[in-house]
Amino acid sequence: MRIGEVAARTGLSLRTIRHYEEAGLVSPSARSQGGFRLYTETDVARLMVIRRMKPLGFTLEQMRELLAATDRLDSRAELPAAERVELLGRVRAFEQAAQQAVADLRTRLSRAEEFAAALRERLPQDAAAP
């Protein structure tokens, strides 16, 4: 699929997808004869991982590290047991970091809701009041 379809499916802008390509996080699987970027379902899945990591505060380098680990785990190559354990440990560390980021976001959201409620209490109950 072309980049416009990928953008629509992932909710990312064309500019963002190109930025991730320049950063080495994703590459189009092919190019059309006209030079258009062509992406596969695997590329879309990769972009979705990136999209999910971004709001949790992961850096581009961390995204690159996780993608490298999952790429290696997903490869058809037979992995030595020690390497597999090490890669799974990396993925586990990212999962724990994601869980912590989610908890931190929940705390921030709760505080924001409390603040909004406190402001609402200061307002007159009559919606028409100035």
Coordinates of N, CA and C in Angstrom, one line a residue:
M1 N 0.8 -1.2 0.0 CA 0.0 0.0 0.0 C 0.9 1.2 0.0
R2 N 0.3 2.3 -0.5 CA 1.1 3.6 -0.6 C 1.0 4.3 0.8
I3 N 1.9 5.3 0.9 CA 2.0 6.0 2.2 C 0.7 6.7 2.6
G4 N -0.1 7.1 1.7 CA -1.3 7.8 2.1 C -2.3 6.8 2.8
E5 N -2.3 5.6 2.3 CA -3.2 4.6 2.9 C -2.6 4.2 4.3
V6 N -1.3 4.1 4.4 CA -0.7 3.8 5.6 C -1.0 4.9 6.7
A7 N -0.9 6.1 6.2 CA -1.2 7.2 7.1 C -2.6 7.1 7.6
A8 N -3.5 6.8 6.7 CA -4.9 6.7 7.1 C -5.1 5.5 8.1
R9 N -4.5 4.5 7.9 CA -4.7 3.3 8.8 C -4.0 3.4 10.1
T10 N -2.9 4.2 10.2 CA -2.2 4.3 11.4 C -2.5 5.6 12.2
G11 N -3.2 6.5 11.6 CA -3.4 7.8 12.2 C -2.2 8.7 12.3
L12 N -1.2 8.3 11.6 CA 0.0 9.2 11.6 C 0.0 10.0 10.3
S13 N 0.7 11.2 10.4 CA 0.8 12.0 9.2 C 1.8 11.5 8.2
L14 N 1.8 11.9 7.0 CA 2.8 11.6 6.0 C 4.1 12.0 6.5
R15 N 4.2 13.2 7.0 CA 5.4 13.8 7.5 C 6.0 12.9 8.7
T16 N 5.2 12.5 9.6 CA 5.6 11.6 10.7 C 6.2 10.3 10.2
I17 N 5.5 9.7 9.2 CA 6.0 8.4 8.7 C 7.3 8.6 8.0
R18 N 7.5 9.7 7.3 CA 8.7 10.0 6.6 C 9.8 10.3 7.7
H19 N 9.5 10.9 8.8 CA 10.4 11.2 9.8 C 10.9 9.9 10.4
Y20 N 10.0 8.9 10.7 CA 10.4 7.7 11.2 C 11.2 6.9 10.2
E21 N 11.0 7.1 9.0 CA 11.8 6.4 8.0 C 13.2 7.0 8.0
E22 N 13.3 8.4 8.1 CA 14.6 9.0 8.2 C 15.4 8.6 9.4
A23 N 14.6 8.3 10.5 CA 15.2 7.9 11.8 C 15.6 6.5 11.8
G24 N 15.3 5.7 10.7 CA 15.6 4.3 10.6 C 14.7 3.4 11.4
L25 N 13.5 3.9 11.8 CA 12.6 3.0 12.5 C 11.7 2.1 11.6
V26 N 11.5 2.6 10.4 CA 10.7 1.9 9.5 C 11.1 2.2 8.1
S27 N 11.0 1.2 7.2 CA 11.4 1.5 5.8 C 10.3 0.9 4.9
P28 N 10.0 1.6 3.8 CA 9.1 1.0 2.9 C 9.6 -0.3 2.4
S29 N 8.8 -1.3 2.2 CA 9.2 -2.6 1.8 C 9.6 -2.6 0.3
A30 N 9.1 -1.7 -0.4 CA 9.4 -1.6 -1.8 C 9.1 -0.2 -2.3
R31 N 9.4 0.0 -3.6 CA 9.1 1.3 -4.3 C 8.4 0.9 -5.6
S32 N 7.4 1.7 -5.9 CA 6.7 1.4 -7.2 C 7.6 1.9 -8.4
Q33 N 7.2 1.6 -9.6 CA 8.0 2.0 -10.7 C 8.1 3.5 -10.8
G34 N 7.1 4.2 -10.2 CA 7.1 5.6 -10.2 C 7.8 6.2 -9.0
G35 N 8.4 5.3 -8.2 CA 9.2 5.8 -7.0 C 8.4 6.0 -5.8
F36 N 7.1 5.6 -5.8 CA 6.3 5.8 -4.6 C 6.7 4.7 -3.5
R37 N 6.6 5.1 -2.3 CA 6.9 4.2 -1.2 C 5.8 3.2 -1.1
L38 N 6.1 1.9 -1.0 CA 5.1 0.8 -0.8 C 5.4 0.1 0.5
Y39 N 4.3 -0.1 1.3 CA 4.4 -0.7 2.6 C 3.5 -1.9 2.7
T40 N 3.9 -2.8 3.6 CA 3.2 -4.1 3.8 C 2.5 -4.0 5.1
E41 N 1.7 -5.0 5.4 CA 1.0 -5.1 6.7 C 2.1 -5.1 7.9
T42 N 3.2 -5.8 7.6 CA 4.2 -5.8 8.6 C 4.8 -4.4 8.9
D43 N 4.9 -3.6 7.9 CA 5.3 -2.2 8.1 C 4.3 -1.4 8.9
V44 N 3.0 -1.6 8.6 CA 1.9 -0.9 9.3 C 2.0 -1.4 10.8
A45 N 2.2 -2.6 11.0 CA 2.3 -3.1 12.4 C 3.4 -2.5 13.2
R46 N 4.5 -2.3 12.5 CA 5.7 -1.7 13.0 C 5.4 -0.2 13.4
L47 N 4.7 0.5 12.5 CA 4.4 1.9 12.8 C 3.4 2.0 13.9
M48 N 2.5 1.0 14.1 CA 1.6 1.0 15.2 C 2.4 0.8 16.5
V49 N 3.4 0.0 16.5 CA 4.2 -0.1 17.7 C 4.8 1.3 18.1
I50 N 5.4 1.9 17.1 CA 6.0 3.2 17.3 C 4.9 4.2 17.8
R51 N 3.7 4.2 17.2 CA 2.7 5.1 17.6 C 2.2 4.9 19.0
R52 N 2.2 3.7 19.4 CA 1.9 3.4 20.8 C 2.9 3.7 21.8
M53 N 4.2 3.7 21.4 CA 5.3 4.0 22.3 C 5.4 5.5 22.5
K54 N 5.1 6.3 21.5 CA 5.4 7.7 21.5 C 4.7 8.4 22.7
P55 N 3.4 8.2 22.9 CA 2.7 9.0 24.0 C 3.2 8.5 25.4
L56 N 3.9 7.4 25.5 CA 4.4 6.9 26.8 C 5.7 7.4 27.1
G57 N 6.3 8.3 26.1 CA 7.5 9.0 26.4 C 8.8 8.2 26.0
F58 N 8.6 7.1 25.2 CA 9.8 6.4 24.8 C 10.5 7.3 23.7
T59 N 11.8 7.2 23.7 CA 12.7 7.9 22.8 C 12.8 7.2 21.5
L60 N 13.2 7.8 20.4 CA 13.5 7.1 19.2 C 14.5 6.0 19.3
E61 N 15.5 6.2 20.2 CA 16.5 5.2 20.4 C 15.9 4.0 21.1
Q62 N 15.0 4.2 22.1 CA 14.3 3.1 22.7 C 13.4 2.4 21.8
M63 N 12.7 3.1 20.9 CA 11.9 2.5 19.9 C 12.7 1.6 19.0
R64 N 13.8 2.1 18.6 CA 14.8 1.3 17.8 C 15.2 0.1 18.5
E65 N 15.5 0.2 19.7 CA 16.0 -1.0 20.5 C 14.9 -2.0 20.6
L66 N 13.7 -1.6 21.0 CA 12.6 -2.6 21.1 C 12.3 -3.3 19.7
L67 N 12.3 -2.5 18.7 CA 12.0 -3.0 17.4 C 13.1 -4.0 16.9
A68 N 14.3 -3.7 17.2 CA 15.4 -4.6 16.9 C 15.2 -5.9 17.7
A69 N 14.9 -5.9 18.9 CA 14.7 -7.1 19.7 C 13.5 -7.9 19.2
T70 N 12.4 -7.2 18.9 CA 11.2 -8.0 18.4 C 11.5 -8.5 17.0
D71 N 12.2 -7.7 16.2 CA 12.6 -8.2 14.8 C 13.4 -9.5 14.9
R72 N 14.3 -9.5 15.8 CA 15.1 -10.7 16.0 C 14.3 -11.9 16.5
L73 N 13.4 -11.6 17.5 CA 12.6 -12.7 18.0 C 11.6 -13.2 17.0
D74 N 11.2 -12.3 16.1 CA 10.2 -12.7 15.0 C 10.9 -13.3 13.8
S75 N 12.2 -13.2 13.7 CA 12.9 -13.8 12.6 C 12.7 -15.3 12.5
R76 N 12.9 -15.8 11.4 CA 12.7 -17.3 11.2 C 14.0 -18.0 11.6
A77 N 15.0 -17.3 12.0 CA 16.3 -17.9 12.4 C 16.2 -18.6 13.7
E78 N 16.9 -19.6 13.8 CA 17.0 -20.4 15.1 C 17.9 -19.6 16.1
L79 N 17.3 -19.1 17.2 CA 18.1 -18.3 18.1 C 18.8 -19.2 19.2
P80 N 20.0 -18.9 19.5 CA 20.6 -19.6 20.7 C 19.8 -19.3 21.9
A81 N 19.7 -20.2 22.8 CA 18.9 -20.1 24.0 C 19.2 -18.8 24.8
A82 N 20.5 -18.5 25.0 CA 21.0 -17.4 25.7 C 20.5 -16.1 25.1
E83 N 20.6 -16.0 23.7 CA 20.2 -14.8 23.0 C 18.7 -14.6 23.2
R84 N 17.9 -15.7 23.1 CA 16.5 -15.6 23.2 C 16.1 -15.1 24.6
V85 N 16.7 -15.6 25.6 CA 16.5 -15.2 27.0 C 16.8 -13.7 27.1
E86 N 17.9 -13.3 26.6 CA 18.3 -11.9 26.6 C 17.3 -11.0 25.9
L87 N 16.9 -11.4 24.7 CA 15.9 -10.6 24.0 C 14.6 -10.5 24.7
L88 N 14.1 -11.6 25.2 CA 12.9 -11.6 26.0 C 13.0 -10.7 27.2
G89 N 14.2 -10.7 27.8 CA 14.4 -9.8 29.0 C 14.3 -8.3 28.6
R90 N 14.8 -8.0 27.4 CA 14.6 -6.6 26.9 C 13.2 -6.3 26.7
V91 N 12.5 -7.2 26.0 CA 11.0 -6.9 25.8 C 10.3 -6.8 27.1
R92 N 10.6 -7.6 28.1 CA 10.0 -7.6 29.4 C 10.3 -6.2 30.1
A93 N 11.5 -5.7 29.9 CA 11.8 -4.4 30.5 C 11.0 -3.3 29.9
F94 N 10.8 -3.4 28.6 CA 10.0 -2.4 27.9 C 8.5 -2.5 28.4
E95 N 8.0 -3.7 28.6 CA 6.7 -3.9 29.0 C 6.5 -3.3 30.4
Q96 N 7.5 -3.5 31.3 CA 7.4 -2.9 32.6 C 7.5 -1.4 32.6
A97 N 8.3 -0.9 31.7 CA 8.4 0.6 31.5 C 7.1 1.1 31.0
A98 N 6.5 0.4 30.1 CA 5.2 0.9 29.6 C 4.1 0.8 30.7
Q99 N 4.1 -0.2 31.5 CA 3.2 -0.3 32.6 C 3.4 0.9 33.6
Q100 N 4.6 1.3 33.8 CA 4.9 2.4 34.7 C 4.4 3.7 34.1
A101 N 4.7 3.9 32.8 CA 4.2 5.1 32.1 C 2.7 5.2 32.1
V102 N 2.0 4.1 32.0 CA 0.5 4.1 32.0 C 0.1 4.5 33.4
A103 N 0.7 4.0 34.4 CA 0.4 4.3 35.8 C 0.6 5.8 36.0
D104 N 1.7 6.3 35.5 CA 2.0 7.7 35.7 C 1.0 8.6 35.0
L105 N 0.5 8.2 33.8 CA -0.5 8.9 33.0 C -1.8 8.9 33.8
R106 N -2.1 7.7 34.4 CA -3.4 7.6 35.1 C -3.4 8.6 36.3
T107 N -2.2 8.7 37.0 CA -2.1 9.7 38.1 C -2.3 11.1 37.6
R108 N -1.6 11.4 36.5 CA -1.7 12.8 35.9 C -3.2 13.1 35.5
L109 N -3.9 12.1 34.9 CA -5.2 12.3 34.5 C -6.1 12.5 35.7
S110 N -5.9 11.7 36.8 CA -6.7 11.9 38.0 C -6.5 13.3 38.6
R111 N -5.3 13.7 38.6 CA -5.1 15.1 39.1 C -5.7 16.2 38.2
A112 N -5.7 16.0 36.9 CA -6.3 16.9 36.0 C -7.8 16.9 36.2
E113 N -8.4 15.7 36.4 CA -9.8 15.7 36.6 C -10.2 16.3 37.9
E114 N -9.4 16.2 39.0 CA -9.7 16.8 40.3 C -9.6 18.3 40.1
F115 N -8.6 18.8 39.4 CA -8.5 20.2 39.1 C -9.7 20.8 38.4
A116 N -10.1 20.1 37.3 CA -11.3 20.5 36.5 C -12.5 20.5 37.4
A117 N -12.7 19.6 38.3 CA -13.8 19.5 39.2 C -13.8 20.7 40.2
A118 N -12.6 21.0 40.7 CA -12.5 22.1 41.6 C -12.9 23.4 40.9
L119 N -12.5 23.6 39.7 CA -12.8 24.8 38.9 C -14.4 24.8 38.7
R120 N -14.9 23.7 38.4 CA -16.4 23.6 38.1 C -17.1 24.0 39.4
E121 N -16.7 23.6 40.5 CA -17.3 23.9 41.8 C -17.3 25.4 42.1
R122 N -16.4 26.1 41.5 CA -16.3 27.6 41.7 C -17.3 28.3 40.8
L123 N -17.8 27.7 39.8 CA -18.7 28.3 38.9 C -20.1 28.3 39.4
P124 N -20.9 29.3 39.0 CA -22.4 29.3 39.4 C -23.0 28.0 38.8
Q125 N -24.0 27.5 39.5 CA -24.7 26.3 39.1 C -25.6 26.6 37.9
D126 N -26.1 27.8 37.8 CA -27.0 28.2 36.7 C -26.2 28.4 35.5
A127 N -26.4 27.6 34.4 CA -25.6 27.7 33.2 C -25.7 29.1 32.6
A128 N -26.8 29.8 32.8 CA -27.0 31.1 32.2 C -26.3 32.2 32.9
A129 N -25.8 32.0 34.1 CA -25.2 33.0 35.0 C -23.9 33.4 34.4
P130 N -23.5 34.7 34.5 CA -22.2 35.2 34.0 C -21.0 34.7 34.8

